[in-house]
Amino acid sequence: MDMKVLVVGGGGREHAITMALSRNTDVEIYSVMAKENPGIAKIVRKFLLEKETNVKEIVRFAIKCEIEYAVIGPEAPLEAGLVDELEAAGVACVGPFRAAARLETDKAFCRNMMEKHGIAGCPKYRVFHSAEDACEFVRNFDGDLAIKPIGLTGGKGVRIMGEQVDKEGAFEYIREIDGDVVLEERLIGEEFTLQAFVDGTHVVPMPLVQDHKRAYEGDVGPNTGGMGSYSMPDHTFPFVSEGDYEKAFLIMKDVVASMAREGIPYRGLLYGQFMNTTDGPKVIEFNARFGDPEAMNVLSLLVSDFSEIIRHITEGTLSESDVKFADKATVCKYLVPEDYPESPKSGEIIEVGDIGDAIIYYSSVLEKEGLLFTQSSRTLAFVGIGDTLNEAEKIAESAAASVRGPVRYRKDIGTSEVLNRRIAHMKEIL
Ligand code: AMP
Ligand code: GLY
């Protein structure tokens, strides 16, 4: 029986969601995206070009197309209440209601919830409602802090003292935010992402992934949405012990249980970003969706039928046996406009060469008369899959190198040099 699924969002993550769904030919896929993603447009039966936060128009489109299920890619529509309205119109959603999405959209809500329920892994933090109070705290605090605006910032809103800014720079940034701000202890360690499918009660984990936020090789430069990511054949990392993994997974399960206890059950994708520290994994943040690029790593490995997982999530019947991933390594490399993220030029022509065995995921790129044009955000991504990290890296690297035009990518992502540096760093701090 055909199943009609609407995918909301038009980036690389949503292309990966659409591709994963399309492996079951009984699924009729629909899309809402702000701009026409050429990868998604080719797969779906029908698409609506519309702002992903325009709840009214999206609901109207869903009703018209007799959509049964929706998967929400980005966070902005969650915050706009899209799930609340789609559910009211009879569409079963993979994505939390607005109240539960606060886990991502309101950093103070997230930290308060963790504290209230005694959930492990919460860094020390303070919420401030005035810039002067926050500056006063920084002035008197002996040590480094992470400075974060309270709301959504597309992954680019954090400044780390001792790394990106000094005390003066911290004052300046807090005044620039000029609103609610969270100050957090600066965590030292290695980051990893744990994503899970959640049906309100059951939490089923996906392979661990490590993203690379910084714009340039060697992890320098400004933060970006994520320049690329990798995962290992055993679905974990050599710098994450079994005990650390169990702790991180328990934190995710505790969060889901606490949300249910609060009367705001959590359903959809849960993304935990962790820093593995000398005290074990600490939560940098939760996201109420797949990561971008992390979705491309895990969904490229998904062996199970994604539409069945969607059914189970929305019916509350999810179990670990529904979710299988191939035991392979993945490396994802994002191509971005040359001056991304500071002053990316858009409208430039790029040409993709021979990509070998790599999977191509389109992101912020337009196709006109067979030509691809950059936009101001991440352009397209290549995922290599292999029995080893090296093999996967070579596939992604050679595909990325085949592209001609004013775009760049991080050559170091997925290399053994970087992995070894991560392992050495973890050993050094333990
Ligand atoms: P976010 O926007 O919360 O994803 O944070 C962006 C990046 O800032 C993360 O990937 C971390 O590298 C860094 N970061 C965020 N919070 C902290 C913290 N408390 N300590 C150290 N680094 C952090
Ligand atoms: N890769 C980080 C994010 O999706 O927020």
Coordinates of C-alpha atoms and ligand atoms in Angstrom, one line a residue:
M1 CA 0.0 0.0 0.0
D2 CA 1.3 3.4 -0.9
M3 CA 2.3 5.7 1.9
K4 CA 2.3 9.5 1.4
V5 CA 5.1 11.3 3.2
L6 CA 5.9 15.0 3.2
V7 CA 9.5 16.1 3.8
V8 CA 9.8 19.6 5.0
G9 CA 13.1 21.4 4.2
G10 CA 15.4 21.8 1.2
G11 CA 19.0 21.2 2.4
G12 CA 21.5 18.4 2.3
R13 CA 19.8 16.8 5.3
E14 CA 16.4 16.8 3.7
H15 CA 17.9 15.4 0.4
A16 CA 19.3 12.5 2.5
I17 CA 15.9 12.0 4.2
T18 CA 14.2 11.9 0.8
M19 CA 16.8 9.5 -0.7
A20 CA 16.4 7.2 2.3
L21 CA 12.6 7.2 1.9
S22 CA 12.9 6.6 -1.9
R23 CA 14.5 3.2 -1.4
N24 CA 11.0 2.0 -0.7
T25 CA 9.3 2.4 -4.1
D26 CA 5.8 2.2 -2.4
V27 CA 6.4 5.6 -0.7
E28 CA 5.1 8.6 -2.5
I29 CA 7.3 11.5 -1.4
Y30 CA 6.3 15.2 -1.3
S31 CA 8.4 18.2 -0.4
V32 CA 8.2 21.7 0.9
M33 CA 11.3 23.8 0.4
A34 CA 12.1 27.5 0.3
K35 CA 14.2 27.1 -2.9
E36 CA 14.3 24.3 -5.4
N37 CA 16.8 21.7 -4.3
P38 CA 17.7 19.9 -7.6
G39 CA 18.3 16.6 -5.8
I40 CA 15.0 16.6 -4.0
A41 CA 13.0 17.9 -6.9
K42 CA 14.1 14.9 -9.0
I43 CA 12.9 12.3 -6.5
V44 CA 9.6 13.7 -5.2
R45 CA 6.2 13.4 -6.8
K46 CA 5.4 17.0 -6.1
F47 CA 6.9 20.0 -4.3
L48 CA 5.8 23.3 -3.0
L49 CA 8.3 26.2 -3.0
E50 CA 7.4 28.0 0.2
K51 CA 9.2 29.3 3.4
E52 CA 9.5 26.3 5.7
T53 CA 7.9 28.4 8.5
N54 CA 4.8 29.3 6.6
V55 CA 2.7 26.9 8.6
K56 CA -0.6 27.8 7.0
E57 CA 0.5 27.2 3.4
I58 CA 2.3 23.9 4.3
V59 CA -0.8 22.5 6.1
R60 CA -2.9 23.5 3.1
F61 CA -0.5 21.7 0.7
A62 CA -0.5 18.6 3.0
I63 CA -4.3 18.4 3.0
K64 CA -4.5 19.0 -0.7
C65 CA -2.0 16.1 -1.4
E66 CA -3.7 13.9 1.2
I67 CA -0.4 13.5 3.1
E68 CA -0.4 10.9 5.9
Y69 CA 3.0 11.5 7.4
A70 CA 5.5 14.3 7.6
V71 CA 9.2 14.5 8.5
I72 CA 10.4 17.9 9.6
G73 CA 14.0 18.6 8.6
P74 CA 15.0 21.9 10.1
E75 CA 14.3 23.5 13.5
A76 CA 12.6 26.7 12.4
P77 CA 9.3 25.1 11.4
L78 CA 9.3 23.2 14.7
E79 CA 9.5 26.5 16.6
A80 CA 6.8 27.9 14.3
G81 CA 4.5 25.2 15.5
L82 CA 4.2 23.3 12.2
V83 CA 3.9 19.9 13.9
D84 CA 1.0 21.2 16.1
E85 CA -0.9 22.3 13.1
L86 CA -0.1 19.3 10.9
E87 CA -1.2 16.9 13.6
A88 CA -4.4 18.9 14.1
A89 CA -5.0 18.4 10.4
G90 CA -4.5 14.6 10.8
V91 CA -0.9 14.3 9.6
A92 CA 1.3 12.1 11.8
C93 CA 4.6 13.9 12.3
V94 CA 8.2 12.8 12.9
G95 CA 9.2 15.9 14.8
P96 CA 8.2 17.3 18.2
F97 CA 5.3 19.6 19.0
R98 CA 6.5 23.2 19.6
A99 CA 6.5 22.8 23.4
A100 CA 8.8 19.8 23.2
A101 CA 11.1 21.4 20.5
R102 CA 12.1 23.9 23.2
L103 CA 14.7 21.3 24.1
E104 CA 16.5 22.9 21.1
T105 CA 14.9 26.2 20.6
D106 CA 15.3 27.5 24.2
K107 CA 18.6 26.8 25.7
A108 CA 17.5 27.9 29.2
F109 CA 14.5 25.5 29.1
C110 CA 16.9 22.7 28.2
R111 CA 19.3 23.4 31.0
N112 CA 16.6 24.0 33.5
M113 CA 14.9 20.7 32.6
M114 CA 18.1 18.7 33.0
E115 CA 18.8 20.3 36.3
K116 CA 15.2 19.8 37.6
H117 CA 15.3 16.1 36.8
G118 CA 18.9 15.6 37.9
I119 CA 20.0 14.4 34.5
A120 CA 23.7 13.8 34.3
G121 CA 26.0 15.7 31.9
C122 CA 24.7 19.2 32.4
P123 CA 27.5 21.7 32.4
K124 CA 27.5 24.5 35.0
Y125 CA 25.5 27.4 33.5
R126 CA 23.7 30.7 34.4
V127 CA 21.0 32.5 32.5
F128 CA 21.1 36.3 32.3
H129 CA 18.4 38.7 31.2
S130 CA 20.6 41.8 31.0
A131 CA 23.9 42.3 29.2
E132 CA 25.3 44.3 32.2
D133 CA 24.6 41.4 34.7
A134 CA 26.2 38.9 32.3
C135 CA 29.3 41.2 31.9
E136 CA 29.5 41.6 35.6
F137 CA 29.6 37.8 36.0
V138 CA 32.3 37.4 33.4
R139 CA 34.3 40.2 35.1
N140 CA 34.3 38.3 38.4
F141 CA 34.6 34.8 37.0
D142 CA 38.0 33.2 37.2
G143 CA 38.1 31.0 34.1
D144 CA 36.8 30.6 30.6
L145 CA 33.1 30.5 29.6
A146 CA 31.0 29.7 26.6
I147 CA 28.7 32.6 25.6
K148 CA 25.4 31.7 23.9
P149 CA 22.3 33.6 22.9
I150 CA 19.2 31.9 24.3
G151 CA 17.5 31.2 21.0
L152 CA 18.2 29.6 17.6
T153 CA 21.4 30.8 15.8
G154 CA 22.0 28.2 13.1
G155 CA 24.9 26.8 15.0
K156 CA 26.9 30.0 14.7
G157 CA 26.0 31.9 17.9
V158 CA 28.5 30.5 20.4
R159 CA 31.7 32.3 21.4
I160 CA 34.3 30.4 23.5
M161 CA 36.5 32.4 25.8
G162 CA 40.2 31.3 25.6
E163 CA 39.6 30.1 22.1
Q164 CA 37.7 32.7 20.1
V165 CA 37.5 35.7 22.4
D166 CA 39.3 37.1 25.5
K167 CA 37.5 38.9 28.3
E168 CA 37.2 42.1 26.4
G169 CA 35.8 40.2 23.4
A170 CA 33.3 38.5 25.7
F171 CA 32.0 41.9 26.9
E172 CA 31.7 43.0 23.4
Y173 CA 29.8 39.9 22.2
I174 CA 27.4 40.0 25.2
R175 CA 26.6 43.6 24.4
E176 CA 26.1 42.7 20.8
I177 CA 23.6 40.0 21.7
D178 CA 21.9 42.6 23.9
G179 CA 19.3 40.1 25.2
D180 CA 19.0 36.9 27.1
V181 CA 22.3 35.1 27.3
V182 CA 23.5 31.8 28.7
L183 CA 27.0 31.6 30.2
E184 CA 28.4 28.1 30.5
E185 CA 31.6 26.5 31.8
R186 CA 33.9 25.9 28.9
L187 CA 34.2 22.2 28.3
I188 CA 37.4 20.6 27.2
G189 CA 37.4 17.3 25.4
E190 CA 36.3 15.7 22.1
E191 CA 32.9 16.2 20.6
F192 CA 30.6 13.6 19.2
T193 CA 27.0 13.5 18.0
L194 CA 24.5 10.8 19.1
Q195 CA 21.2 10.9 17.2
A196 CA 18.2 8.8 18.1
F197 CA 14.8 7.9 16.8
V198 CA 12.2 8.6 19.6
D199 CA 8.5 7.6 19.7
G200 CA 7.7 9.4 22.9
T201 CA 9.0 6.5 25.1
H202 CA 11.5 4.4 23.2
V203 CA 14.8 5.8 22.2
V204 CA 16.7 3.9 19.4
P205 CA 20.3 5.1 18.8
M206 CA 22.1 5.7 15.5
P207 CA 25.8 5.4 14.8
L208 CA 28.0 8.1 16.5
V209 CA 29.2 10.9 14.2
Q210 CA 31.7 13.6 14.6
D211 CA 31.0 16.9 12.9
H212 CA 33.5 19.7 12.1
K213 CA 32.1 23.1 12.9
R214 CA 35.1 25.3 12.2
A215 CA 35.4 26.8 8.7
Y216 CA 39.0 25.8 8.0
E217 CA 41.4 22.8 8.1
G218 CA 42.9 22.2 11.5
D219 CA 39.7 23.3 13.2
V220 CA 40.4 27.0 12.9
G221 CA 38.2 30.0 11.8
P222 CA 34.6 30.9 12.5
N223 CA 31.9 28.3 13.3
T224 CA 29.8 27.1 10.5
G225 CA 26.7 25.0 10.1
G226 CA 29.2 22.1 9.8
M227 CA 31.8 21.5 7.2
G228 CA 31.7 17.7 7.1
S229 CA 31.6 14.6 9.4
Y230 CA 32.6 11.0 9.7
S231 CA 31.5 7.8 11.4
M232 CA 33.3 4.5 12.0
P233 CA 32.4 0.9 11.0
D234 CA 31.7 -0.1 14.6
H235 CA 29.4 3.0 15.1
T236 CA 31.4 4.4 17.9
F237 CA 34.8 6.2 18.2
P238 CA 38.1 5.2 19.7
F239 CA 38.0 8.3 21.9
V240 CA 34.6 7.3 23.4
S241 CA 34.8 4.3 25.8
E242 CA 32.0 1.9 26.2
G243 CA 31.2 3.5 29.6
D244 CA 31.1 7.0 28.0
Y245 CA 28.8 5.8 25.3
E246 CA 26.4 4.2 27.8
K247 CA 26.4 7.4 29.9
A248 CA 25.6 9.5 26.8
F249 CA 22.8 7.2 25.7
L250 CA 21.4 7.1 29.3
I251 CA 21.3 10.9 29.3
M252 CA 19.2 10.9 26.1
K253 CA 16.8 8.3 27.6
D254 CA 16.5 10.3 30.8
V255 CA 15.7 13.4 28.8
V256 CA 12.9 11.6 26.9
A257 CA 11.6 10.1 30.1
S258 CA 11.6 13.5 31.9
M259 CA 9.8 15.2 29.0
A260 CA 7.1 12.6 29.3
R261 CA 6.9 13.1 33.0
E262 CA 6.5 16.9 32.4
G263 CA 3.5 16.1 30.2
I264 CA 5.4 17.2 27.0
P265 CA 6.3 13.9 25.4
Y266 CA 9.1 14.0 22.9
R267 CA 8.7 12.4 19.5
G268 CA 10.8 12.6 16.4
L269 CA 14.6 12.8 16.1
L270 CA 16.7 13.7 19.1
Y271 CA 20.2 14.9 18.5
G272 CA 22.6 15.0 21.4
Q273 CA 25.8 16.9 20.9
F274 CA 28.3 15.8 23.6
M275 CA 31.7 16.8 24.7
N276 CA 33.6 13.8 26.1
T277 CA 35.5 15.3 29.0
T278 CA 37.6 14.0 31.9
D279 CA 34.3 13.7 33.8
G280 CA 32.6 11.7 31.0
P281 CA 30.2 13.0 28.4
K282 CA 28.6 16.5 28.9
V283 CA 25.8 17.9 26.9
I284 CA 26.7 20.8 24.6
E285 CA 23.2 21.0 23.3
F286 CA 20.2 19.0 22.1
N287 CA 18.6 19.5 18.7
A288 CA 15.1 18.4 17.9
R289 CA 16.0 17.1 14.4
F290 CA 18.7 15.3 12.5
G291 CA 22.0 17.0 12.3
D292 CA 23.2 18.5 9.0
P293 CA 25.6 17.0 7.9
E294 CA 25.2 14.1 10.4
A295 CA 22.0 12.9 8.8
M296 CA 23.9 12.2 5.6
N297 CA 26.3 9.9 7.4
V298 CA 23.7 7.8 9.2
L299 CA 21.0 7.8 6.5
S300 CA 23.5 6.6 3.9
L301 CA 24.0 3.6 6.2
L302 CA 20.4 2.9 7.0
V303 CA 19.5 -0.7 6.0
S304 CA 16.0 -0.8 7.4
D305 CA 13.0 0.6 5.6
F306 CA 12.8 4.3 6.7
S307 CA 9.1 4.4 6.1
E308 CA 8.6 1.6 8.6
I309 CA 10.6 3.5 11.2
I310 CA 8.4 6.6 10.5
R311 CA 5.3 4.5 11.1
H312 CA 6.6 3.1 14.4
I313 CA 7.7 6.5 15.6
T314 CA 4.3 8.0 15.0
E315 CA 2.5 5.0 16.5
G316 CA 4.7 4.7 19.6
T317 CA 5.8 1.2 18.7
L318 CA 9.4 1.7 17.9
S319 CA 11.9 -1.0 18.9
E320 CA 15.6 -1.5 18.3
S321 CA 14.9 -4.4 16.0
D322 CA 13.3 -1.9 13.5
V323 CA 16.5 -0.1 13.0
K324 CA 19.6 -1.5 11.3
F325 CA 22.7 0.3 9.9
A326 CA 25.5 -1.2 7.7
D327 CA 28.7 -1.8 9.6
K328 CA 30.7 0.6 7.4
A329 CA 32.6 3.9 7.8
T330 CA 31.3 7.1 6.3
V331 CA 32.9 10.4 5.4
C332 CA 30.9 13.4 4.4
K333 CA 32.6 16.5 2.9
Y334 CA 30.6 19.7 2.3
L335 CA 31.5 22.1 -0.5
V336 CA 30.9 25.7 0.4
P337 CA 31.3 29.0 -1.5
E338 CA 34.9 30.2 -1.3
D339 CA 34.3 32.9 1.3
Y340 CA 31.7 31.0 3.4
P341 CA 30.7 31.8 6.1
E342 CA 31.9 35.4 6.2
S343 CA 30.9 36.8 2.8
P344 CA 29.9 33.9 0.5
K345 CA 29.2 34.8 -3.1
S346 CA 26.2 33.3 -4.7
G347 CA 25.2 32.7 -8.3
E348 CA 28.6 31.2 -9.3
I349 CA 28.6 28.3 -11.7
I350 CA 30.1 25.0 -10.5
E351 CA 30.7 21.8 -12.4
V352 CA 30.7 18.4 -10.8
G353 CA 33.2 15.9 -12.4
D354 CA 33.6 12.2 -11.9
I355 CA 32.3 11.4 -8.4
G356 CA 33.1 7.6 -8.6
D357 CA 31.2 5.7 -5.9
A358 CA 30.4 8.8 -3.8
I359 CA 26.8 9.7 -3.0
I360 CA 26.0 13.3 -3.9
Y361 CA 23.6 15.3 -1.7
Y362 CA 22.5 18.7 -2.9
S363 CA 22.1 21.5 -0.4
S364 CA 22.0 25.2 -1.2
V365 CA 22.4 25.1 -5.0
L366 CA 20.2 25.9 -7.9
E367 CA 20.0 24.2 -11.2
K368 CA 19.1 26.1 -14.4
E369 CA 19.4 24.7 -17.9
G370 CA 21.7 21.9 -16.7
L371 CA 24.0 24.3 -14.9
L372 CA 24.6 24.4 -11.1
F373 CA 24.7 27.8 -9.3
T374 CA 26.0 28.4 -5.8
Q375 CA 23.8 30.1 -3.2
S376 CA 25.1 31.8 0.0
S377 CA 25.1 28.7 2.2
R378 CA 26.6 25.2 2.0
T379 CA 26.5 24.0 -1.6
L380 CA 26.6 20.2 -1.9
A381 CA 28.0 17.3 0.0
F382 CA 29.7 14.0 -1.0
V383 CA 29.5 10.9 1.2
G384 CA 32.0 8.1 0.8
I385 CA 31.1 4.7 2.3
G386 CA 33.8 2.1 3.0
D387 CA 34.9 -0.8 5.1
T388 CA 37.5 1.5 6.7
L389 CA 37.6 5.2 7.4
N390 CA 40.4 5.5 4.9
E391 CA 38.5 3.9 2.2
A392 CA 35.4 6.1 2.9
E393 CA 37.6 9.3 3.0
K394 CA 39.3 8.6 -0.3
I395 CA 35.9 8.2 -2.0
A396 CA 34.5 11.5 -0.6
E397 CA 37.8 13.3 -1.2
S398 CA 38.1 12.4 -4.8
A399 CA 34.5 13.3 -5.5
A400 CA 34.9 16.7 -3.8
A401 CA 38.1 17.3 -5.7
S402 CA 36.3 16.8 -9.0
V403 CA 34.2 19.9 -8.6
R404 CA 35.3 23.0 -10.6
G405 CA 34.3 26.5 -9.5
P406 CA 34.7 29.0 -6.7
V407 CA 33.9 26.5 -3.9
R408 CA 36.1 24.9 -1.2
Y409 CA 36.0 22.1 1.3
R410 CA 38.0 20.7 4.2
K411 CA 40.5 18.1 3.0
D412 CA 41.3 17.0 6.5
I413 CA 37.8 15.6 7.4
G414 CA 37.9 11.8 7.8
T415 CA 41.7 11.5 7.5
S416 CA 43.6 9.2 9.9
E417 CA 45.7 12.2 10.9
V418 CA 42.7 14.0 12.3
L419 CA 41.3 10.8 14.0
N420 CA 44.7 10.2 15.6
R421 CA 44.9 13.8 16.8
R422 CA 41.5 13.3 18.4
I423 CA 42.6 10.1 20.1
A424 CA 45.8 11.7 21.3
H425 CA 43.9 14.7 22.7
M426 CA 41.6 12.5 24.6
K427 CA 44.5 10.5 26.1
E428 CA 46.2 13.7 27.0
I429 CA 43.3 15.0 29.1
L430 CA 42.4 11.8 30.8
Ligands
AMP1 P1 26.3 25.0 19.4 O1 25.9 26.2 18.6 O2 25.8 24.9 20.7 O3 26.3 23.7 18.6 O4 27.9 25.2 19.6 C1 28.8 25.4 18.6 C2 30.1 24.9 19.0 O5 30.6 25.6 20.1 C3 30.1 23.4 19.5 O6 30.3 22.5 18.5 C4 31.3 23.4 20.4 O7 32.5 23.2 19.7 C5 31.3 24.8 21.0 N1 30.7 24.8 22.4 C6 29.5 25.0 22.7 N2 29.3 25.0 24.0 C7 30.5 24.8 24.6 C8 31.0 24.7 25.9 N3 30.2 24.8 27.0 N4 32.3 24.5 26.1 C9 33.2 24.3 25.0 N5 32.7 24.5 23.7 C10 31.4 24.7 23.5
GLY2 N1 25.7 19.7 12.5 C1 25.2 20.5 13.6 C2 23.8 20.7 13.5 O1 23.0 20.2 12.6 O2 23.3 21.4 14.3

